[in-house]
Each structure stands twice: as C-alpha cells, then as structure tokens.
Tab-separated table of C-alpha atoms in Angstrom:
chain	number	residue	atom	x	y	z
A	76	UNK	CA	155.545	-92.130	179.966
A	77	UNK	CA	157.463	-89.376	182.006
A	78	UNK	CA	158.977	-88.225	178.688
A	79	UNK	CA	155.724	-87.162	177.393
A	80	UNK	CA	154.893	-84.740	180.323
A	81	UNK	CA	158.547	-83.280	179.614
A	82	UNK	CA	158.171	-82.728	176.014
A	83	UNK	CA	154.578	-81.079	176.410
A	84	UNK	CA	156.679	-78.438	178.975
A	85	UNK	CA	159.667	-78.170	176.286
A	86	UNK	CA	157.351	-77.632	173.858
A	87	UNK	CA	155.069	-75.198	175.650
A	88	UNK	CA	158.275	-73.167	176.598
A	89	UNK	CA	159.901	-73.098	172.919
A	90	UNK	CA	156.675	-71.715	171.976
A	91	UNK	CA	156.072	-69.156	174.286
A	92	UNK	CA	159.446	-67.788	173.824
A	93	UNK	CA	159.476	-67.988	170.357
A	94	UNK	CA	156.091	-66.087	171.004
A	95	UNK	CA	157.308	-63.478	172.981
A	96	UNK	CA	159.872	-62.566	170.653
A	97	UNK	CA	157.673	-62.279	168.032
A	98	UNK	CA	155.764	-60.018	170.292
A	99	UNK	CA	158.565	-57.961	171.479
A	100	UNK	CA	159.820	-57.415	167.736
A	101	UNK	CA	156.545	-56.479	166.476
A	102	UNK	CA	156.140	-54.033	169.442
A	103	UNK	CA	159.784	-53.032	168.314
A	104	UNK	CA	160.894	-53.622	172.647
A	105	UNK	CA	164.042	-55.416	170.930
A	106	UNK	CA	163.578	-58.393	173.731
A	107	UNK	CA	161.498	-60.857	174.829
A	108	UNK	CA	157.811	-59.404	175.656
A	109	UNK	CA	156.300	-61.866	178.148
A	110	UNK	CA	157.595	-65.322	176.553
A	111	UNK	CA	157.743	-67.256	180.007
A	112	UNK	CA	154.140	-66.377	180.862
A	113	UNK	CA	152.936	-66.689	177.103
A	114	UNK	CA	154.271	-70.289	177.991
A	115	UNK	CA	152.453	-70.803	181.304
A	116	UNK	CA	149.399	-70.176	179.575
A	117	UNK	CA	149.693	-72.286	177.410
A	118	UNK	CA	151.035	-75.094	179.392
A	119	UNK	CA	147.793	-73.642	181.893
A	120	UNK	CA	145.752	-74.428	178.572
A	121	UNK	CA	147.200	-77.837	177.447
A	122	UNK	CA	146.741	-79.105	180.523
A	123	UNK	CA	142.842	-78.676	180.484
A	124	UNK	CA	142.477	-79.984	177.204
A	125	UNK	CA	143.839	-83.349	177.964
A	126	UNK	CA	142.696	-83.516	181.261
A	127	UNK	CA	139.298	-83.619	179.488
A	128	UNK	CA	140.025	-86.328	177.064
A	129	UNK	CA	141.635	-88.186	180.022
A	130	UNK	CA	145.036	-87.861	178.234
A	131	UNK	CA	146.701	-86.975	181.177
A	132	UNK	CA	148.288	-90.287	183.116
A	133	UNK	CA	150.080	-89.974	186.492
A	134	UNK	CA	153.287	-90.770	184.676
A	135	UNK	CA	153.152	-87.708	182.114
A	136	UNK	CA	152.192	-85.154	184.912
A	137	UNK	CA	155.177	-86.453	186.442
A	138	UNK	CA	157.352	-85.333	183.625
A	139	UNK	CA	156.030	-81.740	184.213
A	140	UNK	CA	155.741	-81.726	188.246
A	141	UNK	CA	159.347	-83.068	188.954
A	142	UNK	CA	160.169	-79.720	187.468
A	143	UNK	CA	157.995	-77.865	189.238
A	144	UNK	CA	159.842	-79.326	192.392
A	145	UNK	CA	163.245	-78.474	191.200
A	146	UNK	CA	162.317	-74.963	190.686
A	147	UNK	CA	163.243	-73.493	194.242
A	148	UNK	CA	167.122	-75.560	193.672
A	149	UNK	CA	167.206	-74.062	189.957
A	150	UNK	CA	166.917	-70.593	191.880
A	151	UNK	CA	169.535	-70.863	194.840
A	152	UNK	CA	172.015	-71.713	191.394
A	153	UNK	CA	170.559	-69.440	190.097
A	154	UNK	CA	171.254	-66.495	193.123
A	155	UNK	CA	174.784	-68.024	193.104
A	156	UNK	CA	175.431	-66.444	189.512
A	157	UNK	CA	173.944	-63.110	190.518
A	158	UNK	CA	176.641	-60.325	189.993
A	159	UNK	CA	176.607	-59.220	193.369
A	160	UNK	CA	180.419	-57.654	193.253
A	161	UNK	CA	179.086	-55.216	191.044
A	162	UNK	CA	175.661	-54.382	192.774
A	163	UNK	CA	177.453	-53.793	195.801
A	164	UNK	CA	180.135	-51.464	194.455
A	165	UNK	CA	176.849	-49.289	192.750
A	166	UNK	CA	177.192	-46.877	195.730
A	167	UNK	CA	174.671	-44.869	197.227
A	168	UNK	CA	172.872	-43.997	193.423
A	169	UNK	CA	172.077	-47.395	193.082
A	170	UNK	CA	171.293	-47.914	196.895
A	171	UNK	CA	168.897	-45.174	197.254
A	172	UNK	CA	167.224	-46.137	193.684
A	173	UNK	CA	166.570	-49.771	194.912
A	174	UNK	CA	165.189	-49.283	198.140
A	175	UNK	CA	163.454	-46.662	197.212
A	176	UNK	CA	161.805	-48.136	194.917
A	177	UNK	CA	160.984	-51.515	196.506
A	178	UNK	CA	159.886	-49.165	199.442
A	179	UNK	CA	156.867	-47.439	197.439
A	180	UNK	CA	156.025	-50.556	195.780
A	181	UNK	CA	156.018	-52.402	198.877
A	182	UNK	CA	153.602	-49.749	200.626
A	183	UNK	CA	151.838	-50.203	197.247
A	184	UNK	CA	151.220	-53.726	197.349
A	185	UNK	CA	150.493	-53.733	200.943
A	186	UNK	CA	147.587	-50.959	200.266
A	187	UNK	CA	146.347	-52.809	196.985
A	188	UNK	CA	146.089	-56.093	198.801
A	189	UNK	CA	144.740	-54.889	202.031
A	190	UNK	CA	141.640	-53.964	199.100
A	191	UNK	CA	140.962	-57.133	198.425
A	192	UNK	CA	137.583	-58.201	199.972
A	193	UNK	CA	138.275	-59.533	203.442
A	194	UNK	CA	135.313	-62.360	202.907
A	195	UNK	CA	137.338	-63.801	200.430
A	196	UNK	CA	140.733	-64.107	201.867
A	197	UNK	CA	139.858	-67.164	204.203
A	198	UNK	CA	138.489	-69.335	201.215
A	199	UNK	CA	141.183	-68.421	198.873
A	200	UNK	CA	143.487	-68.920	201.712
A	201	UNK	CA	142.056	-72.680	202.312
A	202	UNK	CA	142.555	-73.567	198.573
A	203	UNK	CA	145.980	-71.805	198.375
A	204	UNK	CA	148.010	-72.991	201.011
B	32	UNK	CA	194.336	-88.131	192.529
B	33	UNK	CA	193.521	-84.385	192.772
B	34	UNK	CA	193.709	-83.881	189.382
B	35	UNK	CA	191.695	-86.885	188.200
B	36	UNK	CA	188.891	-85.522	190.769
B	37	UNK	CA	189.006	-82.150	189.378
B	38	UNK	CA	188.783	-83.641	185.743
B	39	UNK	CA	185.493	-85.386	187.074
B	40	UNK	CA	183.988	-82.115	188.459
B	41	UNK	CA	185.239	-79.942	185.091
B	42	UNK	CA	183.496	-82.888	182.618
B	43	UNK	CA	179.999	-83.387	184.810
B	44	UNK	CA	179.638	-79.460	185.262
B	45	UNK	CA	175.976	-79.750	185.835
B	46	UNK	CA	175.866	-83.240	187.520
B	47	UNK	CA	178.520	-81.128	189.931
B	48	UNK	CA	176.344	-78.364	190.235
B	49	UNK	CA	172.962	-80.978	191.295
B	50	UNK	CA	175.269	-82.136	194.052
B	51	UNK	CA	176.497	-78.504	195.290
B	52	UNK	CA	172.628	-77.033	195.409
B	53	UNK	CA	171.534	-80.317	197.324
B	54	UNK	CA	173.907	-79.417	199.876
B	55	UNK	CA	173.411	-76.120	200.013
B	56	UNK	CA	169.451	-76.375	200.474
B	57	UNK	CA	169.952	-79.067	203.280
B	58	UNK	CA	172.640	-77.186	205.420
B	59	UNK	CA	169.981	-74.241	204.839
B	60	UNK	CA	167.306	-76.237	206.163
B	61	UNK	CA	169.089	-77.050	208.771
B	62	UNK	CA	170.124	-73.756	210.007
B	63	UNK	CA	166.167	-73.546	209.315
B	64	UNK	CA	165.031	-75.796	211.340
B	65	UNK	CA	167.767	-75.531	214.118
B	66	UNK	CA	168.825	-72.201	214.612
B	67	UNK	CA	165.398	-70.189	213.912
B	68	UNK	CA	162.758	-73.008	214.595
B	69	UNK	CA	161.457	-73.081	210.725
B	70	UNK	CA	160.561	-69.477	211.198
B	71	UNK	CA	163.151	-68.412	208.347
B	72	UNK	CA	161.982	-70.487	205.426
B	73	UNK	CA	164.688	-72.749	204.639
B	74	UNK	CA	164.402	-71.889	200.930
B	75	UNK	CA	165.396	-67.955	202.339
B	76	UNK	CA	168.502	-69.098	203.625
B	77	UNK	CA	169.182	-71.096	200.727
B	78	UNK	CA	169.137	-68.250	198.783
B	79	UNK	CA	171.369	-66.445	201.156
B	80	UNK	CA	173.874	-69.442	201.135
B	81	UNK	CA	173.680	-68.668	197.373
B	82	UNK	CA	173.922	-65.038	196.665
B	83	UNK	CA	177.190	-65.586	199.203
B	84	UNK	CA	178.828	-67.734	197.022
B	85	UNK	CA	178.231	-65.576	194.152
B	86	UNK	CA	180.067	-62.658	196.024
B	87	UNK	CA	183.261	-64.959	196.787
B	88	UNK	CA	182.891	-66.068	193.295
B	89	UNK	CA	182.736	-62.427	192.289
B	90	UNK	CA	185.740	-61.467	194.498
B	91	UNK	CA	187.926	-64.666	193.315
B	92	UNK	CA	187.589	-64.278	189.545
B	93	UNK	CA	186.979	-60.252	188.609
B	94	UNK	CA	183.914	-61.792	186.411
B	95	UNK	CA	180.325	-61.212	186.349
B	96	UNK	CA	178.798	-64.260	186.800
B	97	UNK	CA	179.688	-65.169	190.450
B	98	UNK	CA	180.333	-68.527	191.316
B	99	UNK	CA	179.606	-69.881	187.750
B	100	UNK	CA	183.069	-67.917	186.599
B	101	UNK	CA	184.626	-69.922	189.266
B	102	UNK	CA	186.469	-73.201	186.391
B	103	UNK	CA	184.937	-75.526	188.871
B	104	UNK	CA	181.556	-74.477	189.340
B	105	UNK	CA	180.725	-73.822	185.667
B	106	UNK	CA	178.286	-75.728	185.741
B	107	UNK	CA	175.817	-73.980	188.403
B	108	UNK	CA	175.837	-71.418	185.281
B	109	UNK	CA	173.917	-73.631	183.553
B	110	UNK	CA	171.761	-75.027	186.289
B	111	UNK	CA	170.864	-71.543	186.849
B	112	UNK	CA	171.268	-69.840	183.816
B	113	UNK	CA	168.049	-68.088	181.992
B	114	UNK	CA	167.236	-71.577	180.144
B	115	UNK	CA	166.610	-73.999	183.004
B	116	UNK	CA	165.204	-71.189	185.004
B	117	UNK	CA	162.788	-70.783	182.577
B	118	UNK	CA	161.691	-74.327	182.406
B	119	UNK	CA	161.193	-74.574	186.129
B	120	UNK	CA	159.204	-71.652	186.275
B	121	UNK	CA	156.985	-72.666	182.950
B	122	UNK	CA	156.222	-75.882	184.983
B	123	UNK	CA	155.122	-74.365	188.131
B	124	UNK	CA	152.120	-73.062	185.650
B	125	UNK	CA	150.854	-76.717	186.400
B	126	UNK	CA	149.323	-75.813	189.408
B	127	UNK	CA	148.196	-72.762	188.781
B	128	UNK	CA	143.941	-72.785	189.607
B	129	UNK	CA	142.831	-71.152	186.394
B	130	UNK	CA	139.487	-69.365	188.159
B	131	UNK	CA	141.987	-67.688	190.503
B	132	UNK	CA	144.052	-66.121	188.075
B	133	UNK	CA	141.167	-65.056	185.807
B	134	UNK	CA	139.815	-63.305	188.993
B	135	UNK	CA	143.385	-61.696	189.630
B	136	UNK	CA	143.462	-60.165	185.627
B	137	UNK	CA	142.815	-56.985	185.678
B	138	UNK	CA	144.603	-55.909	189.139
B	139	UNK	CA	147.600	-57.950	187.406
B	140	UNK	CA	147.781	-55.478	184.591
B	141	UNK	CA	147.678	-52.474	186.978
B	142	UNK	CA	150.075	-53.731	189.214
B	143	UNK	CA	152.239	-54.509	186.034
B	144	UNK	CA	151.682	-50.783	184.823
B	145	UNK	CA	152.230	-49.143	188.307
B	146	UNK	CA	155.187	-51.402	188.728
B	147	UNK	CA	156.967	-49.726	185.706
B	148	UNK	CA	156.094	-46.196	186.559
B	149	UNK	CA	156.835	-46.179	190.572
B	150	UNK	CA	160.118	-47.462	190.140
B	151	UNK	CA	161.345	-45.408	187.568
B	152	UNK	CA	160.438	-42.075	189.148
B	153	UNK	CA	162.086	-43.212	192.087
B	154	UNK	CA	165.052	-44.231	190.224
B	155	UNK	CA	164.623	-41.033	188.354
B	156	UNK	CA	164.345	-38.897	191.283
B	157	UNK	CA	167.561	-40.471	193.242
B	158	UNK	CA	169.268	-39.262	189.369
B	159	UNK	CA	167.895	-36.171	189.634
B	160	UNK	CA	169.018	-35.247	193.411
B	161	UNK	CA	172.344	-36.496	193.100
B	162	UNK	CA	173.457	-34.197	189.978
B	163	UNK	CA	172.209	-35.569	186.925
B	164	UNK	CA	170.740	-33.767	184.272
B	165	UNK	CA	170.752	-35.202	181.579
B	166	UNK	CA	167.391	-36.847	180.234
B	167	UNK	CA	169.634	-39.902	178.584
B	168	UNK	CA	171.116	-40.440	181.957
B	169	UNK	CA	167.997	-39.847	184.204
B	170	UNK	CA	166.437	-42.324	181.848
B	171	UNK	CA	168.207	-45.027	181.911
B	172	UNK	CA	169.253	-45.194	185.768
B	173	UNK	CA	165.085	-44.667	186.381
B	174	UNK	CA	165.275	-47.718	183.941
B	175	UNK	CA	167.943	-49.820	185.936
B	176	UNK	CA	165.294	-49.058	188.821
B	177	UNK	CA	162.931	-51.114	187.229
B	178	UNK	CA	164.790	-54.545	186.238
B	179	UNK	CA	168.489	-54.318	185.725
B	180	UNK	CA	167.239	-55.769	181.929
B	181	UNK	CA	165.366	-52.996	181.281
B	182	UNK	CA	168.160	-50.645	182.457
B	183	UNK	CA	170.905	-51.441	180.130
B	184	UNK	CA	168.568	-51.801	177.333
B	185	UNK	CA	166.864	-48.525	177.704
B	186	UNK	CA	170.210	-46.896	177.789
B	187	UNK	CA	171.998	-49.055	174.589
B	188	UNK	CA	168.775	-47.836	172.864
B	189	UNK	CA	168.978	-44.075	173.650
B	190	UNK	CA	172.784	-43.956	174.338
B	191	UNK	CA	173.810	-43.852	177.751
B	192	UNK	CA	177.428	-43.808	178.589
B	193	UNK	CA	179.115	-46.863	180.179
B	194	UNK	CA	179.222	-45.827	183.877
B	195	UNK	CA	175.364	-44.343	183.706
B	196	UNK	CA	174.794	-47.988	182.402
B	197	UNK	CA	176.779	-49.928	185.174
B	198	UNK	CA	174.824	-47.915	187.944
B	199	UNK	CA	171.773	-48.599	186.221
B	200	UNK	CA	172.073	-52.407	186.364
B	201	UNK	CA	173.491	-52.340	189.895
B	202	UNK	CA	170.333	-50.397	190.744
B	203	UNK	CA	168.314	-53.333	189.091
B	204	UNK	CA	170.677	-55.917	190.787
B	205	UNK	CA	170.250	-54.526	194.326
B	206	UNK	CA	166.550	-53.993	193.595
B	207	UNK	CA	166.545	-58.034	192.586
B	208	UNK	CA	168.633	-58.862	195.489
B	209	UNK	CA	166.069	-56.979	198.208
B	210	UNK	CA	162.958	-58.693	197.170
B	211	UNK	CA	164.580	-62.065	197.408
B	212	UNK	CA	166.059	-61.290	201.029
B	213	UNK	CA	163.001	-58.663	201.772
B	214	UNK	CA	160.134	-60.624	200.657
B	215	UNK	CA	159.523	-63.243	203.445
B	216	UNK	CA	159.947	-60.812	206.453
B	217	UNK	CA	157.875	-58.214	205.083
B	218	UNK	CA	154.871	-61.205	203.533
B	219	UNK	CA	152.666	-60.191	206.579
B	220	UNK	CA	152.899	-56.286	205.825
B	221	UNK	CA	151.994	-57.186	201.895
B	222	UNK	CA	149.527	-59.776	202.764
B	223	UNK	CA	150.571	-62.024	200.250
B	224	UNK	CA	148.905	-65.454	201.027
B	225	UNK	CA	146.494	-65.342	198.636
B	226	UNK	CA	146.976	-66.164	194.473
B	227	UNK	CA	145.385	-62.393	194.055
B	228	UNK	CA	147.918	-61.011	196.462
B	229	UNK	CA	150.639	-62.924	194.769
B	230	UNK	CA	149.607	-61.575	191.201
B	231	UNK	CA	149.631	-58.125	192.411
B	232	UNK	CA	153.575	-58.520	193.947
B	233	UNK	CA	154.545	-59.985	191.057
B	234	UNK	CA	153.700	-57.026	188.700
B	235	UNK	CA	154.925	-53.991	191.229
B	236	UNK	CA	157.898	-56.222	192.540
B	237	UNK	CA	158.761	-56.940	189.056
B	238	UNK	CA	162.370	-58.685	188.405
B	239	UNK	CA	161.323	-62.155	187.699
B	240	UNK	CA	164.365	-63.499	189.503
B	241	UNK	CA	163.848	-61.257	192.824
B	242	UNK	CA	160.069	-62.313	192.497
B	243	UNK	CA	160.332	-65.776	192.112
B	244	UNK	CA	163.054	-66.353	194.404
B	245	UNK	CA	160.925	-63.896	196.942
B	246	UNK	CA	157.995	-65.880	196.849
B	247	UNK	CA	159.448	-69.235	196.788
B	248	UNK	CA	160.836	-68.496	200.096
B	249	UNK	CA	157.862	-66.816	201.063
B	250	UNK	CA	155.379	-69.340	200.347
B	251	UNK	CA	156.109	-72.535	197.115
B	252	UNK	CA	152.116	-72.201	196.332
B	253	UNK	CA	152.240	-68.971	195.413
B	254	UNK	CA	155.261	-68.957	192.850
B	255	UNK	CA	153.239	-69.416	189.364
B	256	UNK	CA	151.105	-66.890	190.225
B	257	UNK	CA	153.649	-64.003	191.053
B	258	UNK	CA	155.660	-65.255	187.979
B	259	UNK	CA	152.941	-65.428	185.177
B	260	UNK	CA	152.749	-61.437	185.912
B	261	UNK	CA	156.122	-61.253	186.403
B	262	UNK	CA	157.638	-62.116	183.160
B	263	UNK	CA	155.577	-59.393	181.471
B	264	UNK	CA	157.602	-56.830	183.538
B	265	UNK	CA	160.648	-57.149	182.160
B	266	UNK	CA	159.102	-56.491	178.581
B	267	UNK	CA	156.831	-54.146	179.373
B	268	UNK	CA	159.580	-51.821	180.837
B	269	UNK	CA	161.955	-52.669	177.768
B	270	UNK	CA	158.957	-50.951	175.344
B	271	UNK	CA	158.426	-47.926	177.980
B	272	UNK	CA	161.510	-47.300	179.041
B	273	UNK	CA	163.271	-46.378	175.491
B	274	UNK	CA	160.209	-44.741	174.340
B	275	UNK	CA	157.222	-43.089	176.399
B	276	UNK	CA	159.520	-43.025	179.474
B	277	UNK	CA	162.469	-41.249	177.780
B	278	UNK	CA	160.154	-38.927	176.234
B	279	UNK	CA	158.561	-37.943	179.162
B	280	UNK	CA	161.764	-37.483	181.035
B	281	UNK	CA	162.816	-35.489	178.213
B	282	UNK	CA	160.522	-33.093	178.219
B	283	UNK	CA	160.507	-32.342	182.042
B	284	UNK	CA	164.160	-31.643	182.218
B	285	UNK	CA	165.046	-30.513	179.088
C-alpha cells in the first residue's frame, strides 16, 4: 500500500529530527545538528534492509517517490516565503558579505572539483544523469 | 460570489497553494521552453516566479514571510514552510546510490568545515572594513554570512544588538537567494554533474534552502546528494559560530 512507503518517510524524518536535536543539545548548538540528513540516512538505510527481504513493493516506494517528485514545487513555495523585503534593504554590508562569500566558495568548489580524478567523471556521469 | 470564493481559498489554504505552484512551474516552463529554448531550467525560473511573489508579498503586507503573510496565500506557508520542506528533501534520500556517497565522505566533511570558515571571514572582513569593531558584532554578521540561521543565533547567544542581527540575516538571506539564482549559470565553472561534485557544493554552498533550490534547478539527480551535506551546515555553524568562532574573533580584535 502507498501508505506504507509514506509512513516509513514520516517515520524516518520524526526520527532524524528528533535525532538531531538530541545531537545539537548534547553538543549544547541550541538547534537542530544535522536532523534532515540523520533522516536520509536512515531512510538511505531502511531502504536496503527491505529491499533485501523483498519488502519493498512498487506501491510502497510509491509512497516515498511521489515525494521525491514534489520536492522541486515544495521549493518554488517555499522561495515565495523567503523574506526578500528585508534582504534587499541589508545594504551594501550585507551585499558585499554575500557575494563575497559565495564568490570564494564558488572558486573553492570549482578548484576542489576540478581535483576529482578526470577517469572517473564520465562513469559517474553515466550513472548520475 | 466574491466572497464565497474567497471563503473557499481562506478554508483550503494548502489545496490553494497546490493549485498556485502548479501554475507557477508551468508558465515557468513555458517561458523555459519558449523564450530560452530549455537552456534556463524551467525549475530556475520557477524559482524566480517565486522569490517575486515573495517581494510583492513583502511590499503588500510589512511582514516577513512574503507571500504566505498575504490572508489569501496562507497556505503556500505551509506548503513551503520548514515541515514539508523537510519531508521532500528526506525522500529524495531514496535515490541516493549509497557507494557514491560513501566515496564522497570525507571531501563532504571538508567542504562542510571550509564552508563555515570561508564565509565567515568574508562576512567578518566586510564588518571589519566598514567600521565595526566590536568582536560581538563582527561575530555575528561573519555568522549571518554563513546561513542567515546561524547568524541570528550566534548573535542571541553572545548578544548582538537588533540592527547587527537584521544585517546579519539579510547577509544569510542574500547569500541563500544567490545560490538559488547563481547556481545553474555558474554549474559548468563548479563542475557539478557528478554526486562527488554535488556533495562538495552542498557543504561550501551551505544554506540548505539556497542549495537545494540551486541544484534542483541545476540538475533534479543531484539534489539528495548536495542536501545530505547540506543540512549539517546549518548546525555545524550554530556550534562554531557562538563558540570557537567568537573566540577567535575575540581575540584578534580585542
């Protein structure tokens, strides 16, 4: 049943957040430490384990993948609630801070990734996209 | 007649909000498609589309939460909001190759740790040159640089006044609103096409929501990857920030 695939991801996300809190209040970060992926992993995790025992039907990874798909939608709403008023009235501070910093870590990511083994890139490329 | 149909949108908030994102996302692939011959993803300009309502929304109602403040469009708050959000991205994790990300692990964590630091010397550097001298305040707008999360918490937690705080989450805002407008013109320069590549963005880009919007307009495959790292941003700078960060910063300038 589609409901089951659901519940596995509901319950897979209470726990992770639930997790992360934990986490974060032990680590004394007074917020959530990591709770989404904590939750991925574990959804990464559950899916293996009844993949194996062939508990996984079409119609329960359906309850999981039609959220998947409305993930990009759940975004746009979600860039429609951004305060953007406020991030544009920031001023030059708050301009120069942003793009500055997106600038290094942009040349950063570009340098990192440019490290990664060109031999690779075509066969994780073909399984990727 | 008006009135009854406004009734309908205020009760089925959500069901409103389903209906207002589906027509966003196909007048967006249209434009797409149409004016840019699929070259702009469609999910880009969707985004676009969305962060514009949220400035009219902004503009029409003095609030904070764009077009969710709007009575109407209440509901897109909760289509939107940090719980569904969440949910989506937890089930992306379903098609995540595990031998992929294990590969990515380590150069996850680095990116994560360089993703803290580079930001918040920037941010603390743009402080320092325009007049601030205070560690609290360098702080917390280096913070802001990082997520606008971790900015307002670092400066609640080592007392930042109220203005120092609003520039440090517009910092964070703008930051979030770059990568999701930035990230699918400048995917060539990055290289991001590969689940490594998309692991290492997602720790130096940091802000989940500018990451995962990035990369969803960038390329849909590579969305759990960049966000698994991702979420461990915003924590990570929430335990820095308040603590070795401020520390640091402290005893440079002080």
């Amino acid at each position: 049943m589609v409901i089951y695939g659901t519940a596995l991801l509901a319950l897979c996300h209470l726990l992770g957040i639930f997790l992360g809190d934990l986490l974060g209040t032990l680590l004394g970060a007074r917020t959530n430490v990591g709770g989404v992926g904590i939750a991925m992993l574990l959804l990464i995790a559950a899916r293996l384990w009844l993949h194996k025992r062939g508990w996984m039907p079409q119609p329960t990874e359906m309850g999981v993948a039609f959220w998947g798909a409305m993930y990009i939608p759940v975004v746009v709403a979600m860039a429609a609630q951004q305060n953007v008023v406020t991030a544009l009235r920031g001023g030059p501070i708050a301009l120069l801070a942003a793009v500055g910093s997106v600038f290094v870590c942009g040349c950063c990511i570009a340098l990192i990734n440019r490290g990664e083994k060109p031999a690779t890139v075509p066969h994780h490329a073909a399984t990727a996209v | 007649m008006i009135e009854l149909l406004e009734k309908t949108f205020q009760h089925n908030g959500l069901v409103l909000a389903f209906t207002l994102v589906g027509l966003v996302m196909w007048v967006a692939m249209q434009l797409s498609q149409r004016l840019t011959m699929g070259r702009v993803h469609g999910s880009a300009i969707a985004i676009l589309i969305g962060l514009g309502l949220a400035y009219w929304g902004g503009l029409e109602t003095g609030g904070t939460k764009g077009l969710a403040d709007v009575k109407l469009f209440a509901g897109v708050g909760l289509m939107g909001g940090a719980m569904l959000r969440d949910f989506a991205i937890v089930a992306t994790a379903f098609e995540v190759q595990v031998v992929e990300a294990r590969k990515a692990g380590m150069v996850g964590v680095v990116a994560l740790l360089l993703g803290t630091f580079l930001p918040f010397i920037v941010g603390a550097c743009v402080a320092y040159a325009f007049g601030y001298r205070d560690a609290v305040s360098i702080t917390t707008i280096g913070a802001g640089a990082v997520t606008y999360i971790v900015g307002p918490v670092t400066g609640a937690a080592i007392g930042a006044s109220s203005d120092v705080m609003a520039l440090s989450i517009a910092a964070g805002l703008i930051k979030a609103i770059v990568v999701m407008v930035g990230t699918p013109a400048a995917a060539g320069f990055l290289r991001l096409r590969t689940p490594r590549s998309a692991m290492v963005f997602g720790g130096l880009a940091g802000t989940v929501s500018g990451v995962s919007a990035g990369l969803a307009a960038t390329d849909r495959k590579l969305v759990p990857y960049g966000a698994l790292v991702a979420t461990f941003h915003t924590g990570l700078g929430c335990l820095l920030g308040p603590s070795l960060l401020y520390f640091a910063t402290r005893a440079l300038v002080e």
